[in-house]
CSV table of C-alpha atoms in Angstrom, one decimal:
chain,number,residue,atom,x,y,z
A,1,MET,CA,20.5,-27.7,12.5
A,2,MET,CA,22.2,-25.4,14.9
A,3,ILE,CA,20.9,-22.4,13.3
A,4,ASP,CA,17.6,-23.0,13.3
A,5,LEU,CA,17.2,-23.6,16.5
A,6,MET,CA,19.3,-20.6,17.5
A,7,LEU,CA,16.6,-18.9,15.3
A,8,ALA,CA,13.8,-20.7,17.5
A,9,ALA,CA,15.2,-20.1,20.8
A,10,SER,CA,15.8,-16.1,19.7
A,11,SER,CA,11.5,-16.5,18.9
A,12,SER,CA,9.9,-16.5,23.0
A,13,HIS,CA,7.8,-19.2,21.9
A,14,PRO,CA,7.4,-21.9,24.6
A,15,GLU,CA,7.4,-24.5,22.1
A,16,ALA,CA,10.7,-23.3,21.1
A,17,GLU,CA,12.3,-23.4,24.3
A,18,LEU,CA,10.5,-27.4,24.9
A,19,ALA,CA,12.9,-28.3,21.9
A,20,LEU,CA,15.7,-27.3,23.1
A,21,HIS,CA,15.5,-28.9,26.1
A,22,ILE,CA,15.1,-32.0,24.5
A,23,ASP,CA,18.0,-31.0,22.2
A,24,TRP,CA,20.2,-30.9,25.9
A,25,LEU,CA,19.1,-34.8,26.5
A,26,GLU,CA,20.1,-35.7,23.2
A,27,LEU,CA,23.5,-33.7,23.5
A,28,LEU,CA,24.4,-35.2,26.8
A,29,ARG,CA,23.2,-38.9,24.9
A,30,TRP,CA,25.4,-38.4,22.1
A,31,CYS,CA,28.8,-37.1,23.9
A,32,LEU,CA,28.2,-40.3,26.7
A,33,THR,CA,28.2,-42.5,23.3
A,34,VAL,CA,31.0,-41.1,21.9
A,35,VAL,CA,33.0,-41.3,25.0
A,36,PHE,CA,32.2,-44.8,26.2
A,37,MET,CA,32.1,-45.7,22.1
A,38,GLY,CA,35.9,-44.5,22.4
A,39,ALA,CA,37.8,-45.9,25.1
A,40,GLY,CA,35.3,-49.9,24.2
A,41,LEU,CA,37.2,-49.6,20.6
A,42,PHE,CA,40.4,-48.0,22.1
A,43,PHE,CA,40.7,-50.9,24.6
A,44,VAL,CA,40.0,-53.2,21.9
A,45,LEU,CA,42.7,-52.4,19.8
A,46,ALA,CA,44.8,-52.0,21.9
A,47,GLY,CA,44.3,-56.0,23.8
A,48,THR,CA,44.1,-57.2,20.0
A,49,LEU,CA,47.1,-55.0,19.5
A,50,GLY,CA,48.9,-56.8,22.8
A,51,VAL,CA,48.3,-60.3,21.1
A,52,LEU,CA,50.4,-59.6,18.9
A,53,ARG,CA,53.5,-57.8,20.4
A,54,LEU,CA,53.7,-60.1,23.7
A,55,PRO,CA,56.1,-62.8,23.8
A,56,ASP,CA,54.4,-65.7,25.4
A,57,PHE,CA,51.0,-67.7,24.8
A,58,TYR,CA,50.0,-66.2,29.3
A,59,THR,CA,51.0,-63.3,28.6
A,60,ARG,CA,49.0,-62.8,25.7
A,61,LEU,CA,45.7,-64.2,27.8
A,62,HIS,CA,45.7,-60.7,29.5
A,63,ALA,CA,45.6,-58.8,26.7
A,64,ALA,CA,43.0,-60.9,25.0
A,65,GLY,CA,41.0,-60.1,29.1
A,66,MET,CA,41.2,-57.1,28.5
A,67,THR,CA,39.4,-56.7,25.2
A,68,ASP,CA,37.3,-58.7,26.6
A,69,THR,CA,36.0,-57.6,29.4
A,70,LEU,CA,36.6,-52.9,28.9
A,71,GLY,CA,36.7,-52.7,25.7
A,72,ALA,CA,33.2,-55.1,25.0
A,73,GLU,CA,31.0,-53.4,28.2
A,74,LEU,CA,32.0,-50.0,27.0
A,75,ILE,CA,31.4,-50.3,24.1
A,76,LEU,CA,27.9,-52.0,24.6
A,77,LEU,CA,27.4,-49.8,26.9
A,78,ALA,CA,28.0,-46.7,24.4
A,79,LEU,CA,25.1,-48.4,22.6
A,80,ILE,CA,22.6,-49.1,25.4
A,81,VAL,CA,23.3,-45.3,26.3
A,82,GLN,CA,22.2,-45.2,22.2
A,83,SER,CA,19.0,-47.4,22.5
A,84,GLY,CA,17.6,-45.6,25.9
A,85,PHE,CA,14.8,-48.1,27.2
A,86,SER,CA,13.6,-50.4,25.4
A,87,GLN,CA,13.3,-54.3,24.9
A,88,MET,CA,17.0,-53.2,22.4
A,89,SER,CA,18.6,-52.1,26.0
A,90,LEU,CA,18.1,-55.2,28.6
A,91,LYS,CA,18.5,-57.6,24.9
A,92,LEU,CA,22.1,-55.4,25.2
A,93,LEU,CA,22.3,-55.6,28.9
A,94,LEU,CA,22.2,-59.6,28.6
A,95,VAL,CA,25.0,-60.0,26.0
A,96,ALA,CA,27.1,-58.2,28.6
A,97,LEU,CA,26.0,-59.9,31.1
A,98,PHE,CA,27.0,-63.6,29.7
A,99,LEU,CA,30.5,-62.0,27.8
A,100,LEU,CA,31.1,-60.8,31.5
A,101,ILE,CA,30.5,-64.5,33.0
A,102,THR,CA,31.7,-67.2,29.6
A,103,SER,CA,34.9,-65.2,28.7
A,104,PRO,CA,37.3,-65.9,32.2
A,105,THR,CA,36.1,-69.9,31.8
A,106,ALA,CA,36.9,-69.8,28.6
A,107,THR,CA,40.2,-67.7,29.2
A,108,HIS,CA,40.5,-69.9,32.3
A,109,VAL,CA,39.2,-73.4,30.4
A,110,ILE,CA,42.5,-71.9,27.3
A,111,ALA,CA,45.2,-71.5,30.0
A,112,HIS,CA,44.4,-75.5,32.1
A,113,SER,CA,44.3,-76.8,29.6
A,114,ALA,CA,47.8,-75.5,28.3
A,115,HIS,CA,49.8,-75.7,32.3
A,116,LYS,CA,48.3,-78.9,31.9
A,117,GLU,CA,49.8,-80.0,28.5
A,118,GLY,CA,53.1,-78.7,30.3
A,119,LEU,CA,53.2,-75.5,27.9
A,120,GLU,CA,56.3,-73.6,30.2
A,121,PRO,CA,55.8,-69.6,30.8
A,122,ILE,CA,58.1,-67.0,30.5
A,123,LEU,CA,59.0,-65.8,34.1
A,124,GLY,CA,61.1,-63.1,35.5
A,125,PRO,CA,61.3,-59.6,33.3
A,126,TYR,CA,61.2,-59.3,30.1
A,127,LYS,CA,62.1,-56.6,27.7
A,128,ALA,CA,61.3,-55.9,24.0
A,129,PRO,CA,64.3,-57.3,22.2
A,130,GLU,CA,66.5,-54.6,19.5
A,131,LEU,CA,64.9,-53.8,16.1
A,132,ASP,CA,68.9,-53.4,15.1
A,133,GLU,CA,69.4,-57.7,17.6
A,134,ALA,CA,66.3,-59.1,15.5
A,135,GLU,CA,67.2,-58.5,12.2
B,1,MET,CA,23.3,-34.6,15.3
B,2,ALA,CA,21.2,-37.7,13.6
B,3,ILE,CA,24.3,-37.7,10.6
B,4,SER,CA,27.0,-37.8,12.6
B,5,LEU,CA,25.9,-40.5,14.7
B,6,GLY,CA,25.6,-42.4,11.9
B,7,TYR,CA,29.1,-42.2,10.7
B,8,ILE,CA,30.3,-42.7,14.5
B,9,ILE,CA,28.7,-46.3,14.2
B,10,LEU,CA,30.3,-47.0,11.1
B,11,ALA,CA,33.7,-45.3,11.9
B,12,SER,CA,33.3,-48.0,14.4
B,13,ALA,CA,32.0,-51.3,12.9
B,14,PHE,CA,34.8,-49.8,10.6
B,15,LEU,CA,37.8,-50.1,13.4
B,16,LEU,CA,36.3,-53.7,15.1
B,17,ILE,CA,36.9,-55.4,11.3
B,18,VAL,CA,40.3,-53.5,11.5
B,19,SER,CA,40.6,-55.5,15.1
B,20,MET,CA,39.9,-58.6,13.4
B,21,VAL,CA,41.2,-58.7,10.3
B,22,MET,CA,44.8,-58.1,13.0
B,23,MET,CA,43.8,-60.6,15.6
B,24,LEU,CA,43.4,-63.1,12.0
B,25,VAL,CA,47.2,-62.5,12.1
B,26,ARG,CA,47.9,-64.5,16.0
B,27,LEU,CA,45.2,-66.7,14.5
B,28,ILE,CA,46.9,-67.7,10.9
B,29,GLY,CA,50.7,-67.6,13.0
B,30,GLY,CA,50.0,-68.7,16.3
B,31,PRO,CA,53.5,-71.1,17.2
B,32,SER,CA,50.9,-73.3,19.1
B,33,LEU,CA,47.0,-74.7,18.9
B,34,TYR,CA,46.2,-72.6,22.5
B,35,ASP,CA,47.4,-69.3,20.9
B,36,ARG,CA,44.6,-69.9,17.8
B,37,LEU,CA,42.2,-70.7,20.2
B,38,LEU,CA,42.7,-67.5,22.3
B,39,ALA,CA,42.4,-65.9,19.0
B,40,VAL,CA,39.2,-67.7,17.8
B,41,ASN,CA,37.7,-67.2,21.3
B,42,SER,CA,38.5,-63.3,21.1
B,43,PHE,CA,37.6,-63.2,17.4
B,44,GLY,CA,34.3,-64.7,18.3
B,45,THR,CA,34.3,-61.8,21.3
B,46,LYS,CA,34.7,-58.8,17.9
B,47,ILE,CA,32.0,-60.7,16.2
B,48,VAL,CA,29.7,-60.4,18.6
B,49,LEU,CA,30.1,-57.0,19.0
B,50,PHE,CA,29.9,-56.3,15.5
B,51,LEU,CA,27.0,-57.9,15.4
B,52,CYS,CA,25.6,-55.5,18.7
B,53,VAL,CA,26.3,-52.4,15.9
B,54,PHE,CA,25.3,-54.0,12.9
B,55,CYS,CA,21.6,-53.9,14.5
B,56,PHE,CA,22.3,-50.4,14.9
B,57,ILE,CA,23.7,-49.1,11.6
B,58,ILE,CA,20.3,-52.0,10.0
B,59,ASP,CA,18.4,-50.5,12.5
B,60,ARG,CA,16.9,-54.0,13.1
B,61,PRO,CA,16.5,-55.3,17.0
B,62,ASP,CA,15.5,-58.7,16.3
B,63,GLY,CA,19.8,-59.2,15.2
B,64,VAL,CA,20.8,-59.0,18.8
B,65,ASP,CA,18.8,-62.2,18.9
B,66,ILE,CA,22.3,-64.0,16.5
B,67,ALA,CA,24.7,-61.5,19.0
B,68,LEU,CA,23.3,-63.5,22.1
B,69,LEU,CA,23.6,-66.9,20.2
B,70,TYR,CA,26.5,-66.3,19.1
B,71,ALA,CA,28.6,-65.7,23.2
B,72,LEU,CA,27.0,-69.2,23.9
B,73,MET,CA,28.2,-71.0,21.0
B,74,ASN,CA,31.6,-69.5,21.3
B,75,PHE,CA,31.8,-70.7,24.5
B,76,ILE,CA,30.3,-74.3,23.6
B,77,ALA,CA,32.8,-74.5,20.5
B,78,THR,CA,36.4,-73.7,22.7
B,79,ILE,CA,35.3,-75.4,25.4
B,80,ALA,CA,34.4,-78.4,23.1
B,81,VAL,CA,37.9,-78.1,20.6
B,82,LEU,CA,39.8,-78.3,23.9
B,83,LYS,CA,37.5,-81.2,25.4
B,84,TYR,CA,38.2,-82.6,22.3
B,85,PHE,CA,42.4,-82.1,21.9
B,86,ASN,CA,43.0,-83.6,25.9
B,87,TYR,CA,41.0,-86.8,26.1
B,88,GLN,CA,40.5,-88.1,21.6
B,89,ALA,CA,36.8,-87.9,22.4
B,90,LEU,CA,33.6,-85.8,23.0
B,91,ASP,CA,31.6,-88.2,24.9
B,92,VAL,CA,33.6,-88.5,28.3
B,93,THR,CA,32.5,-87.7,31.6
B,94,LEU,CA,33.9,-84.4,33.7
B,95,ILE,CA,32.8,-85.6,37.3
B,96,CYS,CA,33.2,-88.1,38.9
B,97,GLU,CA,31.5,-89.3,42.1
B,98,THR,CA,35.2,-90.1,44.3
B,99,ALA,CA,37.5,-86.3,44.5
B,100,ASP,CA,40.4,-89.0,43.3
B,101,GLU,CA,39.4,-90.0,40.2
B,102,GLU,CA,38.0,-86.6,39.3
B,103,THR,CA,38.6,-84.9,35.8
B,104,SER,CA,38.3,-81.7,34.4
B,105,ILE,CA,39.2,-79.7,31.2
C,1,MET,CA,-10.7,-67.4,20.9
C,2,ALA,CA,-8.0,-64.8,22.7
C,3,LEU,CA,-9.9,-65.3,25.9
C,4,ASN,CA,-10.8,-68.8,25.5
C,5,LEU,CA,-7.4,-69.1,25.5
C,6,LEU,CA,-6.6,-66.9,27.9
C,7,GLN,CA,-9.1,-69.3,30.9
C,8,ILE,CA,-7.4,-72.3,29.9
C,9,TYR,CA,-4.0,-71.0,30.5
C,10,GLU,CA,-5.1,-69.8,33.9
C,11,LYS,CA,-6.5,-73.1,34.8
C,12,VAL,CA,-3.7,-74.8,33.8
C,13,ILE,CA,-1.3,-72.3,35.6
C,14,VAL,CA,-3.6,-72.8,38.8
C,15,SER,CA,-3.8,-76.7,38.6
C,16,ALA,CA,-0.5,-76.9,38.1
C,17,PHE,CA,0.7,-74.7,41.2
C,18,ALA,CA,-1.9,-76.9,42.8
C,19,LEU,CA,-0.7,-79.9,42.3
C,20,CYS,CA,3.1,-78.8,43.1
C,21,VAL,CA,2.3,-77.2,46.0
C,22,CYS,CA,0.4,-80.8,47.1
C,23,LYS,CA,3.0,-82.9,46.2
C,24,LEU,CA,6.0,-80.3,47.3
C,25,LYS,CA,4.1,-81.5,51.0
C,26,THR,CA,4.5,-85.0,50.5
C,27,PHE,CA,7.9,-85.2,48.9
C,28,ARG,CA,9.4,-82.8,51.3
C,29,LYS,CA,10.8,-84.8,54.3
C,30,THR,CA,12.6,-86.8,51.0
C,31,LEU,CA,13.8,-84.0,49.4
C,32,SER,CA,15.5,-82.7,53.3
C,33,LEU,CA,17.6,-85.1,53.3
C,34,THR,CA,19.2,-84.5,49.3
C,35,TYR,CA,18.9,-81.6,48.9
C,36,ASN,CA,21.3,-77.9,50.2
C,37,PHE,CA,18.6,-76.0,51.8
C,38,LYS,CA,20.6,-72.9,52.6
C,39,ASN,CA,18.6,-70.7,54.8
C,40,GLY,CA,15.5,-71.1,52.4
C,41,SER,CA,13.0,-73.6,51.2
C,42,PHE,CA,13.0,-75.8,49.1
C,43,LEU,CA,10.1,-73.6,47.1
C,44,ARG,CA,11.3,-70.7,47.8
C,45,PHE,CA,13.8,-72.0,45.2
C,46,VAL,CA,11.5,-72.4,42.8
C,47,VAL,CA,9.6,-70.4,42.9
C,48,SER,CA,13.1,-67.3,42.3
C,49,LEU,CA,13.9,-69.2,39.4
C,50,THR,CA,10.6,-69.6,38.0
C,51,LEU,CA,10.6,-65.9,37.9
C,52,ALA,CA,14.2,-65.2,36.9
C,53,LEU,CA,13.2,-68.1,33.8
C,54,ALA,CA,9.6,-65.9,33.0
C,55,ALA,CA,11.8,-61.7,33.2
C,56,THR,CA,13.9,-63.0,30.7
C,57,TRP,CA,11.7,-65.0,28.4
C,58,LEU,CA,9.8,-61.7,28.9
C,59,MET,CA,12.9,-60.1,27.4
C,60,LEU,CA,13.8,-62.2,25.5
C,61,SER,CA,10.6,-62.9,23.7
C,62,GLY,CA,8.7,-58.8,24.3
C,63,TYR,CA,5.0,-60.3,22.8
C,64,PHE,CA,2.0,-60.8,24.9
C,65,LYS,CA,0.3,-63.1,22.4
C,66,PRO,CA,-1.6,-65.8,24.6
C,67,MET,CA,0.4,-67.9,22.5
C,68,LEU,CA,3.0,-67.5,23.2
C,69,LEU,CA,3.2,-67.0,26.3
C,70,THR,CA,1.7,-70.0,26.8
C,71,LEU,CA,4.8,-71.6,25.0
C,72,GLY,CA,6.8,-69.5,27.9
C,73,VAL,CA,5.2,-71.3,30.4
C,74,ILE,CA,5.7,-74.3,28.7
C,75,SER,CA,9.1,-74.0,27.8
C,76,ILE,CA,9.6,-72.8,31.8
C,77,ALA,CA,8.1,-75.4,32.8
C,78,THR,CA,9.9,-78.1,31.3
C,79,VAL,CA,13.3,-75.9,32.2
C,80,ILE,CA,11.8,-76.6,35.9
C,81,GLY,CA,11.2,-80.3,35.3
C,82,LEU,CA,15.2,-81.1,34.4
C,83,CYS,CA,16.7,-79.0,37.3
C,84,HIS,CA,14.5,-81.3,39.5
C,85,ARG,CA,15.2,-84.4,37.9
C,86,MET,CA,19.2,-83.6,38.0
C,87,LYS,CA,18.9,-81.7,42.0
C,88,ILE,CA,20.5,-78.6,41.1
C,89,ILE,CA,17.3,-76.2,42.6
C,90,ASP,CA,18.7,-75.4,45.5
C,91,PHE,CA,21.8,-71.8,46.8
C,92,GLU,CA,23.3,-73.0,43.0
C,93,THR,CA,21.1,-71.8,40.4
C,94,ALA,CA,18.2,-68.9,42.5
C,95,PRO,CA,20.8,-67.3,45.0
C,96,TYR,CA,17.8,-65.2,45.8
C,97,GLN,CA,19.1,-64.1,49.5
C,98,THR,CA,22.1,-62.6,48.7
C,99,THR,CA,20.8,-60.2,45.6
C,100,VAL,CA,22.2,-57.3,47.2
C,101,ARG,CA,25.3,-58.8,47.6
C,102,SER,CA,26.0,-59.4,44.3
C,103,ILE,CA,25.5,-56.2,43.2
C,104,ARG,CA,27.8,-54.3,45.3
C,105,TYR,CA,30.4,-57.0,45.2
C,106,PHE,CA,30.5,-56.1,41.6
C,107,ALA,CA,30.5,-52.6,41.5
C,108,TRP,CA,33.1,-53.0,43.2
C,109,LEU,CA,35.2,-55.1,40.6
C,110,PHE,CA,34.5,-53.2,38.3
C,111,ILE,CA,35.6,-50.3,39.4
C,112,GLU,CA,39.1,-52.5,40.4
C,113,ILE,CA,38.7,-53.5,37.0
C,114,VAL,CA,39.2,-50.3,35.4
C,115,LYS,CA,42.0,-49.9,37.3
C,116,ALA,CA,43.6,-52.7,36.5
C,117,ASN,CA,43.0,-52.5,32.8
C,118,MET,CA,44.9,-49.4,33.1
C,119,GLN,CA,47.9,-50.7,33.9
C,120,VAL,CA,48.1,-53.6,31.8
C,121,VAL,CA,47.2,-50.7,28.6
C,122,LYS,CA,50.2,-48.5,29.2
C,123,ALA,CA,52.4,-52.0,29.9
C,124,VAL,CA,51.6,-53.6,26.3
C,125,LEU,CA,52.1,-50.0,24.3
C,126,ASN,CA,54.6,-49.2,26.1
C,127,VAL,CA,57.4,-49.2,23.6
C,128,ASN,CA,60.5,-51.2,25.2
C,129,LEU,CA,57.4,-53.4,26.1
C,130,GLU,CA,59.0,-53.8,30.1
C,131,ILE,CA,56.8,-56.9,31.8
C,132,SER,CA,57.7,-59.4,34.2
C,133,PRO,CA,55.5,-62.3,34.3
C,134,THR,CA,55.5,-64.1,37.6
C,135,LEU,CA,53.3,-67.2,38.9
C,136,VAL,CA,51.7,-66.8,42.6
C,137,ARG,CA,50.0,-69.0,45.0
C,138,VAL,CA,47.3,-67.6,47.1
C,139,PRO,CA,45.5,-69.1,49.4
C,140,MET,CA,41.3,-69.5,48.5
C,141,PRO,CA,39.4,-68.7,52.0
C,142,GLN,CA,36.2,-69.6,50.5
C,143,THR,CA,34.5,-72.7,51.4
C,144,THR,CA,31.7,-73.4,48.9
C,145,ASP,CA,32.4,-74.2,45.6
C,146,ILE,CA,30.0,-71.8,44.0
C,147,GLY,CA,32.1,-68.7,46.1
C,148,ARG,CA,35.3,-70.4,45.6
C,149,THR,CA,34.5,-70.7,41.2
C,150,ILE,CA,33.3,-66.5,41.8
C,151,PHE,CA,36.8,-65.8,43.3
C,152,ALA,CA,38.5,-67.8,40.2
C,153,ASN,CA,36.4,-65.4,37.5
C,154,SER,CA,37.1,-62.6,39.4
C,155,ILE,CA,41.1,-63.6,39.5
C,156,THR,CA,40.0,-64.1,35.5
C,157,LEU,CA,37.8,-61.0,35.1
C,158,THR,CA,40.5,-58.9,36.0
C,159,PRO,CA,43.1,-57.7,33.6
C,160,GLY,CA,47.3,-59.1,34.4
C,161,THR,CA,45.7,-61.7,36.2
C,162,VAL,CA,44.7,-65.5,35.4
C,163,SER,CA,44.1,-68.0,37.1
C,164,VAL,CA,45.6,-71.3,35.3
C,165,ASP,CA,45.3,-73.8,38.5
C,166,MET,CA,43.3,-74.9,41.6
C,167,GLU,CA,44.6,-77.8,43.9
C,168,ASP,CA,42.8,-78.1,47.1
C,169,ASP,CA,42.9,-74.6,49.2
C,170,GLU,CA,45.2,-72.9,46.3
C,171,ILE,CA,44.8,-71.7,43.1
C,172,LEU,CA,48.4,-70.9,40.4
C,173,VAL,CA,47.7,-66.9,39.5
C,174,HIS,CA,49.5,-66.1,36.7
C,175,ALA,CA,50.1,-62.4,36.3
C,176,LEU,CA,51.5,-60.3,34.5
C,177,LEU,CA,53.2,-57.8,36.3
C,178,SER,CA,55.2,-58.3,39.0
C,179,GLU,CA,53.6,-55.5,41.5
C,180,MET,CA,50.4,-57.4,40.4
C,181,SER,CA,50.5,-60.5,42.2
C,182,ASP,CA,50.7,-58.9,45.5
C,183,PRO,CA,48.6,-61.3,48.3
C,184,ASP,CA,47.2,-58.8,50.0
C,185,ASP,CA,44.9,-57.1,47.0
C,186,PHE,CA,44.0,-60.9,46.8
C,187,LYS,CA,43.9,-61.5,50.2
C,188,GLU,CA,40.5,-58.7,50.3
C,189,MET,CA,39.4,-59.8,46.9
C,190,GLY,CA,39.0,-62.7,48.5
C,191,GLU,CA,37.4,-61.4,51.5
C,192,ARG,CA,34.5,-60.0,49.4
C,193,ALA,CA,34.8,-63.3,47.5
C,194,ALA,CA,33.1,-65.0,50.2
C,195,TRP,CA,31.0,-61.9,51.5
C,196,SER,CA,29.4,-62.2,48.6
C,197,VAL,CA,27.7,-65.7,48.5
C,198,GLY,CA,26.7,-65.2,52.1
C,199,GLU,CA,29.9,-67.0,53.5
C,200,THR,CA,30.4,-65.0,55.9
C,201,HIS,CA,27.9,-62.6,58.3
C,202,ILE,CA,31.0,-60.0,59.8
C,203,PRO,CA,30.1,-56.3,57.6
C,204,LEU,CA,33.2,-55.5,55.3
C,205,GLU,CA,33.9,-52.3,56.6
C,206,ASN,CA,35.2,-53.5,59.7
C,207,LYS,CA,37.1,-56.9,58.4
C,208,VAL,CA,39.5,-55.0,56.0
C,209,LYS,CA,41.5,-52.5,57.7
């Protein structure tokens, strides 16, 4: 494909120049999609790892919140950039807005319920136990 | 260009499934009820993302509606389960007229 | 067929609107006792809510056939009627005055979310997992319910801080790192949240720093 484009660019047809311009826009869109999708997946995986690693229920909430906000929004942003301006991108925007409203409410409700039930949080500085001590 | 983008979206769907499986560990082995609820909620968010990505793979924009509906059901299910565990019933009015008797989840 | 339906549709809209306006003129005196008119009239709230619902319907359906549009009008009328019966058509349902402010607030909040995400990712992916969870009480400067809701939700939306409990004028906040429980950050966020729902009208550039 690239070879074709180079050939088209070398022969000085006006259509070929037009094709080259359109390709730059596509390239920009492709790069944005890859960057947003990669960053979003990084945040989602880091949040999941945090939920597995952190010692306490209240601290796990923060890791889950990280997944819910930036991870989800960046993945949806990548899909919006990829789909261009269409009905699908508007719907994806609605999904993003909805997640932005409901996820903190659900997190707050779970945290409040645990607090009322009397689940005590770990407070003060905390370090991961050494592997030798754990085994 | 188009082919490589398809691979990227497939890879992202695969990584989302991997993170869902990791979340299942917390869901099964969570020490308390609230850990499990948190895992279910986070799992639901990942399912919504996976549905959106899946609509791109099969190239049908109708599926985003299902994702929207799933996000809504996920939120309501979390609140309903918490309400049931707090009051052992679902038909409890949460907002009272007087400020003293005001209860919330 | 389509033309006939469109004509019927137009008549229904015009008559319903006329009915609304006539009824409202008589009802407004009694309504003003129960409704909270915050810088706007009841009809404006109805119109802005209708526009928002219509935009949502068109976005989700995407068809412009007469029958589906009729169904949309019926659903919107049902929703408006239900909201009217529940007496929730007020500033909280359709805050059209503060749209620009809300957008500016969310732009600011998004930058804060990105910053906080970086800190939390660093803490979580650290090998030694050096965290210091703290519980802080944060005063709430807001006076209205919607302002308080936006403030508490913003705290929860920022990773690293979760609002656990709400008492009279204070929020109990659980923070993942002790440097995240700085009262000045919460103060700035609270003032911006109050500004975004129109509780304070002083420009933020003068108030914050």
